[in-house]
Short mmCIF file of N, CA and C in Angstrom, two decimals:
data_model
loop_
_atom_site.label_atom_id
_atom_site.label_comp_id
_atom_site.label_asym_id
_atom_site.label_seq_id
_atom_site.Cartn_x
_atom_site.Cartn_y
_atom_site.Cartn_z
N MET E 108 -2.10 13.16 19.72
CA MET E 108 -2.04 12.16 18.69
C MET E 108 -0.69 12.26 17.99
N LYS E 109 -0.06 11.13 17.76
CA LYS E 109 1.19 11.09 17.02
C LYS E 109 0.90 10.63 15.60
N ILE E 110 1.52 11.30 14.65
CA ILE E 110 1.37 10.91 13.25
C ILE E 110 2.75 10.53 12.74
N VAL E 111 2.83 9.37 12.15
CA VAL E 111 4.09 8.91 11.59
C VAL E 111 3.96 8.93 10.08
N SER E 112 4.86 9.60 9.42
CA SER E 112 4.86 9.65 7.96
C SER E 112 5.98 8.77 7.45
N ASN E 113 5.68 7.99 6.43
CA ASN E 113 6.72 7.12 5.87
C ASN E 113 7.31 7.71 4.60
N SER E 114 7.31 9.04 4.49
CA SER E 114 7.80 9.67 3.28
C SER E 114 9.32 9.80 3.24
N SER E 115 10.00 9.44 4.30
CA SER E 115 11.45 9.51 4.31
C SER E 115 12.05 8.43 3.41
N PRO E 116 12.98 8.82 2.54
CA PRO E 116 13.62 7.82 1.68
C PRO E 116 14.30 6.71 2.49
N LEU E 117 14.76 7.02 3.69
CA LEU E 117 15.42 5.99 4.50
C LEU E 117 14.47 4.84 4.82
N ILE E 118 13.20 5.15 5.00
CA ILE E 118 12.23 4.11 5.34
C ILE E 118 12.02 3.18 4.17
N PHE E 119 11.73 3.73 2.99
CA PHE E 119 11.49 2.82 1.88
C PHE E 119 12.77 2.15 1.39
N LEU E 120 13.90 2.82 1.52
CA LEU E 120 15.16 2.16 1.15
C LEU E 120 15.48 1.01 2.09
N SER E 121 15.17 1.17 3.37
CA SER E 121 15.35 0.08 4.33
C SER E 121 14.44 -1.09 3.99
N ALA E 122 13.21 -0.79 3.62
CA ALA E 122 12.26 -1.84 3.24
C ALA E 122 12.75 -2.57 2.00
N ILE E 123 13.27 -1.84 1.03
CA ILE E 123 13.78 -2.45 -0.19
C ILE E 123 15.01 -3.30 0.12
N ALA E 124 15.90 -2.79 0.96
CA ALA E 124 17.10 -3.56 1.34
C ALA E 124 16.70 -4.87 2.01
N LEU E 125 15.72 -4.81 2.89
CA LEU E 125 15.25 -6.03 3.56
C LEU E 125 14.62 -6.99 2.56
N ALA E 126 13.83 -6.46 1.63
CA ALA E 126 13.21 -7.31 0.60
C ALA E 126 14.27 -8.01 -0.23
N ILE E 127 15.32 -7.29 -0.59
CA ILE E 127 16.41 -7.89 -1.36
C ILE E 127 17.11 -8.96 -0.53
N LYS E 128 17.41 -8.65 0.72
CA LYS E 128 18.10 -9.60 1.60
C LYS E 128 17.28 -10.88 1.79
N GLN E 129 15.97 -10.73 1.88
CA GLN E 129 15.09 -11.88 2.11
C GLN E 129 14.62 -12.54 0.81
N ASN E 130 15.12 -12.04 -0.33
CA ASN E 130 14.67 -12.55 -1.64
C ASN E 130 13.15 -12.50 -1.77
N ALA E 131 12.56 -11.41 -1.32
CA ALA E 131 11.11 -11.26 -1.36
C ALA E 131 10.63 -11.11 -2.80
N ASP E 132 9.47 -11.66 -3.06
CA ASP E 132 8.85 -11.52 -4.38
C ASP E 132 8.02 -10.25 -4.47
N LEU E 133 7.64 -9.71 -3.33
CA LEU E 133 6.69 -8.59 -3.30
C LEU E 133 7.01 -7.68 -2.12
N ILE E 134 6.81 -6.38 -2.32
CA ILE E 134 6.98 -5.42 -1.24
C ILE E 134 5.74 -4.53 -1.19
N LEU E 135 5.33 -4.18 0.01
CA LEU E 135 4.17 -3.31 0.21
C LEU E 135 4.66 -1.88 0.43
N LEU E 136 4.40 -1.01 -0.55
CA LEU E 136 4.82 0.39 -0.48
C LEU E 136 3.76 1.28 -1.10
N ASP E 137 3.50 2.41 -0.50
CA ASP E 137 2.60 3.40 -1.08
C ASP E 137 3.36 4.60 -1.63
N ASP E 138 4.53 4.88 -1.11
CA ASP E 138 5.33 6.02 -1.52
C ASP E 138 5.77 5.85 -2.97
N LEU E 139 5.47 6.83 -3.83
CA LEU E 139 5.76 6.72 -5.25
C LEU E 139 7.25 6.54 -5.52
N ALA E 140 8.09 7.31 -4.85
CA ALA E 140 9.54 7.17 -5.04
C ALA E 140 10.00 5.78 -4.61
N GLY E 141 9.46 5.29 -3.52
CA GLY E 141 9.80 3.95 -3.05
C GLY E 141 9.36 2.88 -4.01
N ARG E 142 8.17 3.05 -4.58
CA ARG E 142 7.65 2.08 -5.55
C ARG E 142 8.56 2.03 -6.78
N ARG E 143 8.96 3.21 -7.25
CA ARG E 143 9.84 3.27 -8.43
C ARG E 143 11.19 2.62 -8.14
N ALA E 144 11.72 2.87 -6.96
CA ALA E 144 13.01 2.28 -6.60
C ALA E 144 12.90 0.76 -6.51
N ALA E 145 11.83 0.26 -5.91
CA ALA E 145 11.65 -1.20 -5.79
C ALA E 145 11.55 -1.85 -7.17
N VAL E 146 10.80 -1.23 -8.06
CA VAL E 146 10.67 -1.76 -9.43
C VAL E 146 12.03 -1.76 -10.12
N ALA E 147 12.82 -0.72 -9.88
CA ALA E 147 14.16 -0.65 -10.48
C ALA E 147 15.04 -1.81 -10.01
N TYR E 148 14.78 -2.31 -8.81
CA TYR E 148 15.52 -3.47 -8.29
C TYR E 148 14.84 -4.79 -8.65
N GLY E 149 13.79 -4.72 -9.44
CA GLY E 149 13.13 -5.94 -9.89
C GLY E 149 12.17 -6.55 -8.88
N ILE E 150 11.72 -5.75 -7.93
CA ILE E 150 10.81 -6.25 -6.90
C ILE E 150 9.38 -5.83 -7.27
N GLU E 151 8.46 -6.78 -7.24
CA GLU E 151 7.06 -6.46 -7.49
C GLU E 151 6.52 -5.63 -6.33
N VAL E 152 5.70 -4.64 -6.65
CA VAL E 152 5.19 -3.72 -5.64
C VAL E 152 3.67 -3.80 -5.57
N MET E 153 3.17 -3.73 -4.35
CA MET E 153 1.73 -3.62 -4.12
C MET E 153 1.54 -2.53 -3.07
N GLY E 154 0.49 -1.74 -3.24
CA GLY E 154 0.18 -0.70 -2.28
C GLY E 154 -0.88 -1.17 -1.29
N THR E 155 -1.20 -0.31 -0.37
CA THR E 155 -2.21 -0.63 0.64
C THR E 155 -3.54 -1.00 0.00
N LEU E 156 -3.97 -0.22 -0.99
CA LEU E 156 -5.26 -0.51 -1.62
C LEU E 156 -5.23 -1.82 -2.39
N GLY E 157 -4.11 -2.14 -3.00
CA GLY E 157 -3.99 -3.43 -3.68
C GLY E 157 -4.10 -4.58 -2.70
N LEU E 158 -3.47 -4.42 -1.55
CA LEU E 158 -3.55 -5.45 -0.51
C LEU E 158 -4.99 -5.60 -0.01
N LEU E 159 -5.66 -4.48 0.18
CA LEU E 159 -7.06 -4.54 0.62
C LEU E 159 -7.93 -5.24 -0.42
N LYS E 160 -7.66 -4.99 -1.70
CA LYS E 160 -8.43 -5.64 -2.76
C LYS E 160 -8.22 -7.16 -2.73
N VAL E 161 -6.98 -7.59 -2.53
CA VAL E 161 -6.70 -9.03 -2.42
C VAL E 161 -7.44 -9.62 -1.22
N MET E 162 -7.39 -8.93 -0.10
CA MET E 162 -8.06 -9.41 1.10
C MET E 162 -9.58 -9.49 0.90
N TYR E 163 -10.14 -8.50 0.20
CA TYR E 163 -11.57 -8.49 -0.08
C TYR E 163 -11.96 -9.68 -0.96
N ARG E 164 -11.17 -9.92 -1.98
CA ARG E 164 -11.45 -11.04 -2.90
C ARG E 164 -11.33 -12.40 -2.21
N LYS E 165 -10.54 -12.45 -1.15
CA LYS E 165 -10.40 -13.71 -0.39
C LYS E 165 -11.36 -13.76 0.80
N ASP E 166 -12.31 -12.83 0.83
CA ASP E 166 -13.31 -12.74 1.90
C ASP E 166 -12.72 -12.52 3.28
N LEU E 167 -11.57 -11.86 3.34
CA LEU E 167 -10.97 -11.49 4.62
C LEU E 167 -11.49 -10.12 5.07
N ILE E 168 -12.06 -9.39 4.13
CA ILE E 168 -12.73 -8.11 4.40
C ILE E 168 -14.11 -8.23 3.79
N ASN E 169 -15.14 -7.91 4.56
CA ASN E 169 -16.48 -8.02 3.98
C ASN E 169 -17.16 -6.67 3.76
N ASN E 170 -16.55 -5.59 4.23
CA ASN E 170 -17.15 -4.27 4.04
C ASN E 170 -16.06 -3.29 3.60
N MET E 171 -15.79 -3.28 2.30
CA MET E 171 -14.72 -2.44 1.77
C MET E 171 -14.99 -0.96 2.02
N LYS E 172 -16.23 -0.53 1.91
CA LYS E 172 -16.56 0.88 2.13
C LYS E 172 -16.16 1.31 3.54
N TYR E 173 -16.46 0.49 4.52
CA TYR E 173 -16.09 0.80 5.90
C TYR E 173 -14.57 0.94 6.04
N VAL E 174 -13.83 0.01 5.46
CA VAL E 174 -12.37 0.03 5.56
C VAL E 174 -11.81 1.29 4.89
N LEU E 175 -12.30 1.61 3.70
CA LEU E 175 -11.84 2.81 3.00
C LEU E 175 -12.18 4.07 3.78
N ASP E 176 -13.38 4.12 4.33
CA ASP E 176 -13.78 5.29 5.12
C ASP E 176 -12.90 5.44 6.36
N GLU E 177 -12.57 4.34 7.00
CA GLU E 177 -11.69 4.39 8.17
C GLU E 177 -10.29 4.86 7.79
N LEU E 178 -9.78 4.39 6.66
CA LEU E 178 -8.47 4.85 6.19
C LEU E 178 -8.49 6.36 5.98
N GLN E 179 -9.51 6.84 5.29
CA GLN E 179 -9.62 8.28 5.04
C GLN E 179 -9.77 9.06 6.34
N LYS E 180 -10.54 8.52 7.25
CA LYS E 180 -10.74 9.17 8.55
C LYS E 180 -9.42 9.38 9.28
N HIS E 181 -8.47 8.48 9.04
CA HIS E 181 -7.17 8.55 9.71
C HIS E 181 -6.07 9.14 8.83
N GLY E 182 -6.48 9.84 7.76
CA GLY E 182 -5.52 10.60 6.98
C GLY E 182 -4.99 9.96 5.72
N PHE E 183 -5.47 8.79 5.35
CA PHE E 183 -5.03 8.12 4.12
C PHE E 183 -5.80 8.74 2.96
N TRP E 184 -5.08 9.30 1.99
CA TRP E 184 -5.74 9.97 0.87
C TRP E 184 -6.06 8.97 -0.22
N ILE E 185 -7.31 9.02 -0.69
CA ILE E 185 -7.76 8.19 -1.81
C ILE E 185 -8.56 9.10 -2.74
N SER E 186 -8.20 9.12 -4.02
CA SER E 186 -8.95 9.95 -4.96
C SER E 186 -10.38 9.43 -5.07
N THR E 187 -11.27 10.31 -5.48
CA THR E 187 -12.68 9.94 -5.63
C THR E 187 -12.84 8.81 -6.65
N ASP E 188 -12.11 8.91 -7.76
CA ASP E 188 -12.19 7.87 -8.79
C ASP E 188 -11.71 6.52 -8.27
N LEU E 189 -10.59 6.52 -7.55
CA LEU E 189 -10.06 5.27 -7.03
C LEU E 189 -10.97 4.69 -5.95
N TYR E 190 -11.53 5.55 -5.13
CA TYR E 190 -12.48 5.12 -4.10
C TYR E 190 -13.65 4.38 -4.77
N SER E 191 -14.21 4.99 -5.80
CA SER E 191 -15.33 4.36 -6.52
C SER E 191 -14.92 3.05 -7.16
N LYS E 192 -13.73 3.03 -7.76
CA LYS E 192 -13.24 1.81 -8.41
C LYS E 192 -13.06 0.68 -7.40
N MET E 193 -12.56 1.02 -6.23
CA MET E 193 -12.36 0.00 -5.19
C MET E 193 -13.69 -0.63 -4.79
N LEU E 194 -14.76 0.14 -4.81
CA LEU E 194 -16.07 -0.39 -4.42
C LEU E 194 -16.73 -1.19 -5.54
N LYS E 195 -16.36 -0.93 -6.79
CA LYS E 195 -16.96 -1.63 -7.93
C LYS E 195 -16.32 -2.98 -8.22
N ASP E 196 -15.02 -3.05 -8.11
CA ASP E 196 -14.29 -4.28 -8.49
C ASP E 196 -14.57 -5.42 -7.55
#
């Protein structure tokens, strides 16, 4: 199994550079340093869980618990409190 980590600053800086070049209104980032850098450049940030919440509200996902469990199964860390909040909202 190969695991790819996006914790390298080069990855999020490349994403931010592309967002700036494309005049993007929003960037999808989970890395805290990347999120802070994007905000510093005036780019709105959404994480994976935020995107999932939008998809759920638009009925593109009908079983949030299954999706969250699959993310965790594949190494995506979600705090217990956030997991519960995602299921309630």
